[in-house]
Amino acid sequence: MDQPKIYVAGHRGMVGSAIVRILQIQGYSNIVTRNHAELDLTDQAAVRAFFFTEKPDQVYLAAAKVGGIHANNTYPAEFIYQNLMMEANVVDTAFRNGVRKLLFLGSSCIYPKMATQPMIESALLTGTLEPTNEPYAIAKIAGIKLCESYNRQYGASHGVDYRSVMPTNLFGPGDNYHPENSHVIPALIRRFHEAKVTKNPAVMIWGSGNPRREFLYVDDMAAASVFVMNLPKSKLDAHVQPMQSHINVGTGEDLTIKELAVAVGKIVGYQGTIDFDTNKPDGAPRKLMDSSRLNALGWQAQVGLEVGLAAAYQDFQVQLTT
Ligand SMILES: NC(=O)c1ccc[n+]([C@@H]2O[C@H](COP(=O)([O-])OP(=O)(O)OC[C@H]3O[C@@H](n4cnc5c(N)ncnc54)[C@H](OP(=O)(O)O)[C@@H]3O)[C@@H](O)[C@H]2O)c1
């Protein structure tokens, strides 16, 4: 195989590490990485020096400052500044060093708070964003527009082909299981595991359990990323427009938080009851991506929820011991 030199930015994160795993499984062996301590992507001079030295052929931009509602609310300046700087530095420096293929990872929070469900790509910039993570979402939208703008200005002249994917909620190996600062699946895994170990007869879940959410196993996300990166341009161009080029990545299916809690409890082997604290807020009633654009391009999620949850629980147990 003709081996492109591939830079995976954020390779120690949940998504970046899964991208490295999938690339290696698919036979790509010329992968270059730097951790945050070695290369701060907000530092333009350092990013330029790195690209000048390494001269990668392709870039997966999976590095980002990410966090939950509390972190987004407490550190909005850091979220907008660091994400804008990382994207601007990596995209521009990639261009200056002849990188033709780059994949930017965004998030479903780019869509308006009141977007029609399931959320379709054309909903971008049609309404007001969710205020709690607006600075982060604005940075992610800027990332999409950076890629599109470099394509529009330098596509024909320099062969620039920068693409964006917008994942739904992800889970799996490498997730963050912090007791106060984690997403819903890792939080449920920890709570059911602790309840099992302490023989707690009931676990209380915030809210009614009725909101519907979508979850994608992280290895599926990584596989989708490699798939989109490698799609022939003519095929991709038949499904996207120059100023609306991002691609949603989801399973196309959602479930209630109650159904999810039951599934996690079963995987963990928790025997007690699950109660719901209806005094706590529910959030949006439904959040589901429309992934038909990606499906039409030929990609579908492979890992079912139960299989993914079992792998995530195994990962949690490994993390507990390390
Ligand atoms: N996880 C999800 O459910 C989810 C859902 C939708 C979209 N996404 C998107 O997927 C991407 C990756 O998310 P993730 O869940 O893999 O996050 P993650 O586990 O926190 O990984 C992010 C990585 O970026 C690195 N990083 C942060 N700031 C950096 C900087 N200034 N310079 C260099 N490296 C830096 C981090 O290194 P340090 O930890 O050392 O700082 C970390 O390795 C993000 O764009 C996110 O928006 C994730």
mmCIF file of C-alpha atoms and ligand atoms in Angstrom:
data_model
loop_
_atom_site.group_PDB
_atom_site.id
_atom_site.type_symbol
_atom_site.label_atom_id
_atom_site.label_comp_id
_atom_site.label_asym_id
_atom_site.label_seq_id
_atom_site.Cartn_x
_atom_site.Cartn_y
_atom_site.Cartn_z
ATOM 1 C CA MET A 1 0.000 0.000 0.000
ATOM 2 C CA ASP A 2 1.161 3.520 -0.798
ATOM 3 C CA GLN A 3 1.422 4.888 2.755
ATOM 4 C CA PRO A 4 0.340 8.498 3.332
ATOM 5 C CA LYS A 5 1.875 10.184 6.369
ATOM 6 C CA ILE A 6 -1.090 10.834 8.653
ATOM 7 C CA TYR A 7 -1.123 13.291 11.566
ATOM 8 C CA VAL A 8 -3.818 12.526 14.148
ATOM 9 C CA ALA A 9 -4.210 15.598 16.360
ATOM 10 C CA GLY A 10 -5.614 14.670 19.788
ATOM 11 C CA HIS A 11 -4.495 11.022 19.606
ATOM 12 C CA ARG A 12 -4.709 10.558 23.375
ATOM 13 C CA GLY A 13 -8.381 11.620 23.479
ATOM 14 C CA MET A 14 -11.315 9.240 23.177
ATOM 15 C CA VAL A 15 -11.926 9.920 19.471
ATOM 16 C CA GLY A 16 -8.316 10.495 18.418
ATOM 17 C CA SER A 17 -7.171 7.218 20.006
ATOM 18 C CA ALA A 18 -10.004 5.363 18.242
ATOM 19 C CA ILE A 19 -8.966 6.926 14.910
ATOM 20 C CA VAL A 20 -5.386 5.721 15.455
ATOM 21 C CA ARG A 21 -6.720 2.229 16.326
ATOM 22 C CA ILE A 22 -8.868 2.037 13.188
ATOM 23 C CA LEU A 23 -6.123 3.411 10.939
ATOM 24 C CA GLN A 24 -3.726 0.770 12.261
ATOM 25 C CA ILE A 25 -6.310 -1.998 11.772
ATOM 26 C CA GLN A 26 -6.772 -0.801 8.192
ATOM 27 C CA GLY A 27 -3.031 -1.078 7.578
ATOM 28 C CA TYR A 28 -1.937 2.554 7.817
ATOM 29 C CA SER A 29 1.440 2.498 9.530
ATOM 30 C CA ASN A 30 2.851 5.977 8.883
ATOM 31 C CA ILE A 31 1.014 7.799 11.671
ATOM 32 C CA VAL A 32 2.522 10.820 13.396
ATOM 33 C CA THR A 33 1.306 12.080 16.767
ATOM 34 C CA ARG A 34 2.219 14.625 19.449
ATOM 35 C CA ASN A 35 0.579 14.893 22.842
ATOM 36 C CA HIS A 36 -0.565 18.225 24.286
ATOM 37 C CA ALA A 37 2.622 18.664 26.329
ATOM 38 C CA GLU A 38 4.792 18.139 23.237
ATOM 39 C CA LEU A 39 2.718 20.378 20.932
ATOM 40 C CA ASP A 40 0.219 22.978 22.126
ATOM 41 C CA LEU A 41 -2.004 23.476 19.101
ATOM 42 C CA THR A 42 -2.990 26.981 20.265
ATOM 43 C CA ASP A 43 0.659 27.999 19.763
ATOM 44 C CA GLN A 44 0.981 29.075 16.127
ATOM 45 C CA ALA A 45 4.780 29.063 16.043
ATOM 46 C CA ALA A 46 4.914 25.551 17.499
ATOM 47 C CA VAL A 47 2.291 24.280 15.052
ATOM 48 C CA ARG A 48 4.206 25.788 12.133
ATOM 49 C CA ALA A 49 7.478 24.227 13.296
ATOM 50 C CA PHE A 50 5.805 20.828 13.672
ATOM 51 C CA PHE A 51 4.247 20.832 10.177
ATOM 52 C CA PHE A 52 7.447 22.140 8.630
ATOM 53 C CA THR A 53 9.411 19.268 10.182
ATOM 54 C CA GLU A 54 6.914 16.435 9.767
ATOM 55 C CA LYS A 55 5.220 17.370 6.446
ATOM 56 C CA PRO A 56 2.167 15.126 6.882
ATOM 57 C CA ASP A 57 -0.005 14.232 3.867
ATOM 58 C CA GLN A 58 -3.271 14.005 5.805
ATOM 59 C CA VAL A 59 -4.603 15.476 9.053
ATOM 60 C CA TYR A 60 -7.369 14.256 11.371
ATOM 61 C CA LEU A 61 -8.216 17.164 13.689
ATOM 62 C CA ALA A 62 -9.616 15.393 16.775
ATOM 63 C CA ALA A 63 -7.955 17.687 19.321
ATOM 64 C CA ALA A 64 -10.278 20.111 21.055
ATOM 65 C CA LYS A 65 -11.018 21.599 24.419
ATOM 66 C CA VAL A 66 -14.128 19.647 25.390
ATOM 67 C CA GLY A 67 -16.265 19.489 28.517
ATOM 68 C CA GLY A 68 -19.745 19.246 29.970
ATOM 69 C CA ILE A 69 -22.284 21.956 30.743
ATOM 70 C CA HIS A 70 -20.544 23.027 33.954
ATOM 71 C CA ALA A 71 -17.134 23.442 32.317
ATOM 72 C CA ASN A 72 -18.635 25.252 29.301
ATOM 73 C CA ASN A 73 -20.496 27.646 31.618
ATOM 74 C CA THR A 74 -17.498 28.273 33.870
ATOM 75 C CA TYR A 75 -14.776 28.648 31.224
ATOM 76 C CA PRO A 76 -16.514 30.078 28.100
ATOM 77 C CA ALA A 77 -13.480 32.198 27.180
ATOM 78 C CA GLU A 78 -11.162 29.180 27.215
ATOM 79 C CA PHE A 79 -13.630 27.121 25.174
ATOM 80 C CA ILE A 80 -14.025 29.659 22.366
ATOM 81 C CA TYR A 81 -10.425 30.911 22.325
ATOM 82 C CA GLN A 82 -8.620 27.568 22.473
ATOM 83 C CA ASN A 83 -10.859 25.849 19.939
ATOM 84 C CA LEU A 84 -10.685 28.735 17.466
ATOM 85 C CA MET A 85 -6.907 28.901 17.810
ATOM 86 C CA MET A 86 -6.388 25.155 17.382
ATOM 87 C CA GLU A 87 -8.573 25.029 14.254
ATOM 88 C CA ALA A 88 -7.153 28.169 12.685
ATOM 89 C CA ASN A 89 -3.553 27.122 13.368
ATOM 90 C CA VAL A 90 -3.964 23.563 12.123
ATOM 91 C CA VAL A 91 -6.047 24.358 9.017
ATOM 92 C CA ASP A 92 -3.897 27.285 7.862
ATOM 93 C CA THR A 93 -0.600 25.580 8.629
ATOM 94 C CA ALA A 94 -1.751 22.391 6.913
ATOM 95 C CA PHE A 95 -2.526 24.473 3.812
ATOM 96 C CA ARG A 96 0.837 26.267 3.942
ATOM 97 C CA ASN A 97 2.601 22.901 4.078
ATOM 98 C CA GLY A 98 0.806 21.341 1.136
ATOM 99 C CA VAL A 99 -1.667 19.152 3.036
ATOM 100 C CA ARG A 100 -4.514 18.372 0.660
ATOM 101 C CA LYS A 101 -6.642 16.181 2.879
ATOM 102 C CA LEU A 102 -7.858 17.183 6.330
ATOM 103 C CA LEU A 103 -10.813 16.012 8.415
ATOM 104 C CA PHE A 104 -12.245 18.313 11.076
ATOM 105 C CA LEU A 105 -14.331 16.912 13.920
ATOM 106 C CA GLY A 106 -17.200 19.035 15.166
ATOM 107 C CA SER A 107 -20.215 18.244 17.268
ATOM 108 C CA SER A 108 -24.024 18.139 17.151
ATOM 109 C CA CYS A 109 -24.102 21.297 19.317
ATOM 110 C CA ILE A 110 -23.563 23.340 16.111
ATOM 111 C CA TYR A 111 -27.296 23.043 15.409
ATOM 112 C CA PRO A 112 -29.898 25.513 16.693
ATOM 113 C CA LYS A 113 -31.484 24.710 20.033
ATOM 114 C CA MET A 114 -34.914 24.409 18.439
ATOM 115 C CA ALA A 115 -33.783 22.562 15.281
ATOM 116 C CA THR A 116 -36.353 20.168 13.846
ATOM 117 C CA GLN A 117 -35.626 16.568 14.844
ATOM 118 C CA PRO A 118 -33.864 14.642 13.452
ATOM 119 C CA MET A 119 -31.303 17.389 12.839
ATOM 120 C CA ILE A 120 -30.324 17.692 9.195
ATOM 121 C CA GLU A 121 -27.104 19.349 7.936
ATOM 122 C CA SER A 122 -29.049 22.241 6.355
ATOM 123 C CA ALA A 123 -30.276 23.286 9.835
ATOM 124 C CA LEU A 124 -26.865 24.896 10.454
ATOM 125 C CA LEU A 125 -27.121 28.675 11.029
ATOM 126 C CA THR A 126 -30.905 28.706 10.887
ATOM 127 C CA GLY A 127 -31.516 29.666 14.536
ATOM 128 C CA THR A 128 -30.273 30.478 18.014
ATOM 129 C CA LEU A 129 -27.842 28.068 19.670
ATOM 130 C CA GLU A 130 -28.144 26.491 23.111
ATOM 131 C CA PRO A 131 -26.712 29.278 25.346
ATOM 132 C CA THR A 132 -24.743 27.006 27.717
ATOM 133 C CA ASN A 133 -22.285 25.874 25.054
ATOM 134 C CA GLU A 134 -22.680 28.656 22.499
ATOM 135 C CA PRO A 135 -18.988 29.730 22.585
ATOM 136 C CA TYR A 136 -17.881 26.130 21.936
ATOM 137 C CA ALA A 137 -20.507 25.692 19.196
ATOM 138 C CA ILE A 138 -19.444 28.943 17.507
ATOM 139 C CA ALA A 139 -15.855 27.690 17.434
ATOM 140 C CA LYS A 140 -17.012 24.395 15.900
ATOM 141 C CA ILE A 141 -19.067 26.249 13.274
ATOM 142 C CA ALA A 142 -15.975 28.350 12.526
ATOM 143 C CA GLY A 143 -14.055 25.091 12.015
ATOM 144 C CA ILE A 144 -16.521 23.973 9.338
ATOM 145 C CA LYS A 145 -16.332 27.394 7.682
ATOM 146 C CA LEU A 146 -12.520 27.372 7.803
ATOM 147 C CA CYS A 147 -12.474 24.087 5.885
ATOM 148 C CA GLU A 148 -15.049 25.307 3.379
ATOM 149 C CA SER A 149 -13.297 28.647 2.843
ATOM 150 C CA TYR A 150 -9.912 27.025 2.179
ATOM 151 C CA ASN A 151 -11.623 24.605 -0.240
ATOM 152 C CA ARG A 152 -13.342 27.468 -2.059
ATOM 153 C CA GLN A 153 -10.223 29.615 -2.331
ATOM 154 C CA TYR A 154 -7.553 26.946 -2.784
ATOM 155 C CA GLY A 155 -9.443 23.846 -3.967
ATOM 156 C CA ALA A 156 -8.979 24.352 -7.697
ATOM 157 C CA SER A 157 -5.527 25.963 -7.498
ATOM 158 C CA HIS A 158 -3.899 23.793 -4.800
ATOM 159 C CA GLY A 159 -6.050 20.652 -4.595
ATOM 160 C CA VAL A 160 -7.174 21.497 -1.062
ATOM 161 C CA ASP A 161 -9.944 19.122 0.101
ATOM 162 C CA TYR A 162 -10.845 19.715 3.757
ATOM 163 C CA ARG A 163 -13.894 17.891 5.152
ATOM 164 C CA SER A 164 -15.949 18.039 8.363
ATOM 165 C CA VAL A 165 -17.865 15.428 10.324
ATOM 166 C CA MET A 166 -20.346 16.129 13.134
ATOM 167 C CA PRO A 167 -20.642 13.245 15.601
ATOM 168 C CA THR A 168 -23.627 12.585 17.801
ATOM 169 C CA ASN A 169 -23.024 11.607 21.482
ATOM 170 C CA LEU A 170 -20.127 9.166 21.633
ATOM 171 C CA PHE A 171 -19.147 6.513 24.155
ATOM 172 C CA GLY A 172 -16.636 3.703 24.459
ATOM 173 C CA PRO A 173 -13.027 3.025 25.404
ATOM 174 C CA GLY A 174 -11.119 6.114 26.514
ATOM 175 C CA ASP A 175 -14.214 7.846 27.861
ATOM 176 C CA ASN A 176 -14.117 10.071 30.934
ATOM 177 C CA TYR A 177 -15.801 8.419 33.957
ATOM 178 C CA HIS A 178 -15.323 11.341 36.339
ATOM 179 C CA PRO A 179 -18.084 11.274 39.020
ATOM 180 C CA GLU A 180 -19.234 14.882 38.450
ATOM 181 C CA ASN A 181 -17.956 15.750 35.014
ATOM 182 C CA SER A 182 -18.864 12.990 32.573
ATOM 183 C CA HIS A 183 -21.408 12.347 29.826
ATOM 184 C CA VAL A 184 -24.530 10.275 30.441
ATOM 185 C CA ILE A 185 -23.242 6.776 29.530
ATOM 186 C CA PRO A 186 -19.971 6.876 31.514
ATOM 187 C CA ALA A 187 -21.866 8.503 34.407
ATOM 188 C CA LEU A 188 -24.454 5.690 34.393
ATOM 189 C CA ILE A 189 -21.753 3.019 34.158
ATOM 190 C CA ARG A 190 -19.998 4.430 37.223
ATOM 191 C CA ARG A 191 -23.200 4.823 39.239
ATOM 192 C CA PHE A 192 -24.515 1.317 38.492
ATOM 193 C CA HIS A 193 -21.112 -0.216 39.117
ATOM 194 C CA GLU A 194 -20.760 1.554 42.476
ATOM 195 C CA ALA A 195 -24.337 0.611 43.427
ATOM 196 C CA LYS A 196 -23.597 -3.027 42.556
ATOM 197 C CA VAL A 197 -20.389 -3.074 44.604
ATOM 198 C CA THR A 198 -21.981 -1.370 47.642
ATOM 199 C CA LYS A 199 -25.191 -3.429 47.253
ATOM 200 C CA ASN A 200 -27.246 -0.233 47.042
ATOM 201 C CA PRO A 201 -30.875 -1.346 46.420
ATOM 202 C CA ALA A 202 -31.823 1.714 44.277
ATOM 203 C CA VAL A 203 -30.164 4.097 41.856
ATOM 204 C CA MET A 204 -31.700 7.539 41.337
ATOM 205 C CA ILE A 205 -31.462 9.068 37.859
ATOM 206 C CA TRP A 206 -31.941 12.803 37.259
ATOM 207 C CA GLY A 207 -35.114 13.781 35.359
ATOM 208 C CA SER A 208 -38.083 11.788 34.128
ATOM 209 C CA GLY A 209 -36.088 9.353 31.990
ATOM 210 C CA ASN A 210 -38.270 10.314 29.020
ATOM 211 C CA PRO A 211 -35.875 12.452 26.902
ATOM 212 C CA ARG A 212 -34.635 10.631 23.814
ATOM 213 C CA ARG A 213 -30.942 10.628 22.892
ATOM 214 C CA GLU A 214 -28.711 9.015 20.277
ATOM 215 C CA PHE A 215 -25.390 7.283 21.056
ATOM 216 C CA LEU A 216 -22.623 6.092 18.755
ATOM 217 C CA TYR A 217 -19.786 3.756 19.702
ATOM 218 C CA VAL A 218 -16.475 5.577 19.320
ATOM 219 C CA ASP A 219 -14.885 2.959 17.037
ATOM 220 C CA ASP A 220 -17.819 3.464 14.657
ATOM 221 C CA MET A 221 -17.094 7.208 14.770
ATOM 222 C CA ALA A 222 -13.455 6.563 13.962
ATOM 223 C CA ALA A 223 -14.408 4.226 11.108
ATOM 224 C CA ALA A 224 -16.787 6.885 9.745
ATOM 225 C CA SER A 225 -13.984 9.465 9.950
ATOM 226 C CA VAL A 226 -11.602 7.308 7.905
ATOM 227 C CA PHE A 227 -14.437 6.516 5.478
ATOM 228 C CA VAL A 228 -15.235 10.209 4.898
ATOM 229 C CA MET A 229 -11.541 11.131 4.602
ATOM 230 C CA ASN A 230 -11.068 8.488 1.889
ATOM 231 C CA LEU A 231 -14.250 9.072 -0.137
ATOM 232 C CA PRO A 232 -13.509 9.993 -3.732
ATOM 233 C CA LYS A 233 -14.072 13.729 -4.142
ATOM 234 C CA SER A 234 -16.480 13.276 -7.040
ATOM 235 C CA LYS A 235 -18.667 11.000 -4.914
ATOM 236 C CA LEU A 236 -18.622 13.375 -1.952
ATOM 237 C CA ASP A 237 -19.358 16.387 -4.143
ATOM 238 C CA ALA A 238 -22.576 14.752 -5.344
ATOM 239 C CA HIS A 239 -23.883 14.914 -1.753
ATOM 240 C CA VAL A 240 -22.512 18.196 -0.313
ATOM 241 C CA GLN A 241 -22.348 21.848 -1.332
ATOM 242 C CA PRO A 242 -19.286 24.120 -1.058
ATOM 243 C CA MET A 243 -20.910 26.172 1.725
ATOM 244 C CA GLN A 244 -22.756 23.310 3.373
ATOM 245 C CA SER A 245 -20.280 20.486 3.354
ATOM 246 C CA HIS A 246 -20.369 18.982 6.850
ATOM 247 C CA ILE A 247 -21.608 15.444 7.389
ATOM 248 C CA ASN A 248 -23.555 14.155 10.396
ATOM 249 C CA VAL A 249 -22.394 10.903 11.967
ATOM 250 C CA GLY A 250 -24.900 8.957 14.027
ATOM 251 C CA THR A 251 -26.743 5.666 14.236
ATOM 252 C CA GLY A 252 -30.061 7.140 13.106
ATOM 253 C CA GLU A 253 -31.737 5.668 16.177
ATOM 254 C CA ASP A 254 -32.462 7.124 19.583
ATOM 255 C CA LEU A 255 -33.754 5.722 22.857
ATOM 256 C CA THR A 256 -35.105 7.137 26.101
ATOM 257 C CA ILE A 257 -32.786 7.756 29.039
ATOM 258 C CA LYS A 258 -34.893 5.199 30.914
ATOM 259 C CA GLU A 259 -34.240 2.555 28.227
ATOM 260 C CA LEU A 260 -30.565 3.469 28.306
ATOM 261 C CA ALA A 261 -30.412 3.178 32.109
ATOM 262 C CA VAL A 262 -32.011 -0.270 31.961
ATOM 263 C CA ALA A 263 -29.496 -1.353 29.289
ATOM 264 C CA VAL A 264 -26.513 -0.063 31.299
ATOM 265 C CA GLY A 265 -27.839 -1.675 34.510
ATOM 266 C CA LYS A 266 -28.114 -5.003 32.687
ATOM 267 C CA ILE A 267 -24.565 -4.827 31.272
ATOM 268 C CA VAL A 268 -23.133 -3.904 34.684
ATOM 269 C CA GLY A 269 -25.151 -6.658 36.380
ATOM 270 C CA TYR A 270 -26.972 -4.322 38.759
ATOM 271 C CA GLN A 271 -29.917 -6.074 40.437
ATOM 272 C CA GLY A 272 -31.599 -3.139 42.246
ATOM 273 C CA THR A 273 -34.312 -0.739 41.138
ATOM 274 C CA ILE A 274 -33.946 2.399 39.026
ATOM 275 C CA ASP A 275 -35.785 5.510 40.227
ATOM 276 C CA PHE A 276 -36.241 8.843 38.471
ATOM 277 C CA ASP A 277 -36.051 12.237 40.205
ATOM 278 C CA THR A 278 -38.710 14.167 38.279
ATOM 279 C CA ASN A 279 -37.842 17.364 40.199
ATOM 280 C CA LYS A 280 -34.615 17.593 38.196
ATOM 281 C CA PRO A 281 -34.606 19.157 34.716
ATOM 282 C CA ASP A 282 -34.952 16.980 31.623
ATOM 283 C CA GLY A 283 -33.244 19.068 28.939
ATOM 284 C CA ALA A 284 -34.412 18.857 25.330
ATOM 285 C CA PRO A 285 -37.081 16.187 24.758
ATOM 286 C CA ARG A 286 -35.212 14.735 21.779
ATOM 287 C CA LYS A 287 -31.782 15.042 20.155
ATOM 288 C CA LEU A 288 -31.203 12.927 17.090
ATOM 289 C CA MET A 289 -28.984 13.501 14.072
ATOM 290 C CA ASP A 290 -30.210 12.889 10.560
ATOM 291 C CA SER A 291 -27.380 10.751 9.163
ATOM 292 C CA SER A 292 -28.995 10.044 5.805
ATOM 293 C CA ARG A 293 -26.298 12.017 3.939
ATOM 294 C CA LEU A 294 -23.606 9.680 5.303
ATOM 295 C CA ASN A 295 -25.804 6.622 4.775
ATOM 296 C CA ALA A 296 -26.350 7.638 1.126
ATOM 297 C CA LEU A 297 -22.560 7.867 0.746
ATOM 298 C CA GLY A 298 -22.368 4.216 1.834
ATOM 299 C CA TRP A 299 -21.607 4.203 5.570
ATOM 300 C CA GLN A 300 -23.702 2.749 8.394
ATOM 301 C CA ALA A 301 -22.925 2.238 12.105
ATOM 302 C CA GLN A 302 -21.885 -1.339 12.878
ATOM 303 C CA VAL A 303 -21.688 -1.671 16.660
ATOM 304 C CA GLY A 304 -24.985 -2.252 18.481
ATOM 305 C CA LEU A 305 -25.669 -0.506 21.785
ATOM 306 C CA GLU A 306 -25.325 -3.618 23.972
ATOM 307 C CA VAL A 307 -22.014 -4.665 22.409
ATOM 308 C CA GLY A 308 -20.714 -1.103 22.751
ATOM 309 C CA LEU A 309 -21.860 -0.809 26.362
ATOM 310 C CA ALA A 310 -20.164 -4.094 27.253
ATOM 311 C CA ALA A 311 -16.870 -2.812 25.790
ATOM 312 C CA ALA A 312 -17.304 0.498 27.607
ATOM 313 C CA TYR A 313 -17.919 -1.272 30.929
ATOM 314 C CA GLN A 314 -14.801 -3.356 30.399
ATOM 315 C CA ASP A 315 -12.842 -0.153 29.718
ATOM 316 C CA PHE A 316 -14.234 1.426 32.901
ATOM 317 C CA GLN A 317 -13.074 -1.565 34.935
ATOM 318 C CA VAL A 318 -9.599 -1.344 33.407
ATOM 319 C CA GLN A 319 -9.470 2.408 34.152
ATOM 320 C CA LEU A 320 -10.419 1.676 37.794
ATOM 321 C CA THR A 321 -7.360 -0.500 38.209
ATOM 322 C CA THR A 322 -4.856 1.858 36.542
HETATM 323 N N1 LIG B 1 -16.979 12.634 23.185
HETATM 324 C C1 LIG B 1 -18.119 12.914 22.585
HETATM 325 O O1 LIG B 1 -19.204 12.448 22.964
HETATM 326 C C2 LIG B 1 -18.108 13.781 21.357
HETATM 327 C C3 LIG B 1 -19.327 14.017 20.729
HETATM 328 C C4 LIG B 1 -19.354 14.833 19.626
HETATM 329 C C5 LIG B 1 -18.180 15.381 19.154
HETATM 330 N N2 LIG B 1 -17.005 15.132 19.753
HETATM 331 C C6 LIG B 1 -15.801 15.786 19.183
HETATM 332 O O2 LIG B 1 -14.734 14.895 18.988
HETATM 333 C C7 LIG B 1 -13.501 15.589 19.192
HETATM 334 C C8 LIG B 1 -12.645 14.819 20.183
HETATM 335 O O3 LIG B 1 -13.383 14.662 21.382
HETATM 336 P P1 LIG B 1 -12.951 13.622 22.518
HETATM 337 O O4 LIG B 1 -14.181 13.171 23.168
HETATM 338 O O5 LIG B 1 -11.989 12.633 21.946
HETATM 339 O O6 LIG B 1 -12.202 14.620 23.514
HETATM 340 P P2 LIG B 1 -11.002 14.290 24.525
HETATM 341 O O7 LIG B 1 -11.066 12.857 24.946
HETATM 342 O O8 LIG B 1 -11.027 15.344 25.573
HETATM 343 O O9 LIG B 1 -9.719 14.496 23.608
HETATM 344 C C9 LIG B 1 -9.318 15.765 23.163
HETATM 345 C C10 LIG B 1 -7.824 15.728 22.953
HETATM 346 O O10 LIG B 1 -7.383 17.019 22.499
HETATM 347 C C11 LIG B 1 -6.196 17.347 23.189
HETATM 348 N N3 LIG B 1 -6.026 18.795 23.306
HETATM 349 C C12 LIG B 1 -6.827 19.689 23.911
HETATM 350 N N4 LIG B 1 -6.310 20.929 23.844
HETATM 351 C C13 LIG B 1 -5.139 20.815 23.156
HETATM 352 C C14 LIG B 1 -4.137 21.734 22.768
HETATM 353 N N5 LIG B 1 -4.231 23.044 23.056
HETATM 354 N N6 LIG B 1 -3.063 21.264 22.093
HETATM 355 C C15 LIG B 1 -2.954 19.954 21.805
HETATM 356 N N7 LIG B 1 -3.870 19.022 22.148
HETATM 357 C C16 LIG B 1 -4.945 19.461 22.819
HETATM 358 C C17 LIG B 1 -6.390 16.739 24.560
HETATM 359 O O11 LIG B 1 -5.163 16.595 25.218
HETATM 360 P P3 LIG B 1 -5.094 16.883 26.811
HETATM 361 O O12 LIG B 1 -6.164 16.014 27.406
HETATM 362 O O13 LIG B 1 -3.706 16.496 27.164
HETATM 363 O O14 LIG B 1 -5.397 18.342 26.968
HETATM 364 C C18 LIG B 1 -7.052 15.409 24.218
HETATM 365 O O15 LIG B 1 -6.095 14.411 23.951
HETATM 366 C C19 LIG B 1 -13.861 16.999 19.676
HETATM 367 O O16 LIG B 1 -13.794 17.881 18.596
HETATM 368 C C20 LIG B 1 -15.294 16.863 20.123
HETATM 369 O O17 LIG B 1 -16.025 18.037 19.935
HETATM 370 C C21 LIG B 1 -16.926 14.332 20.856
#
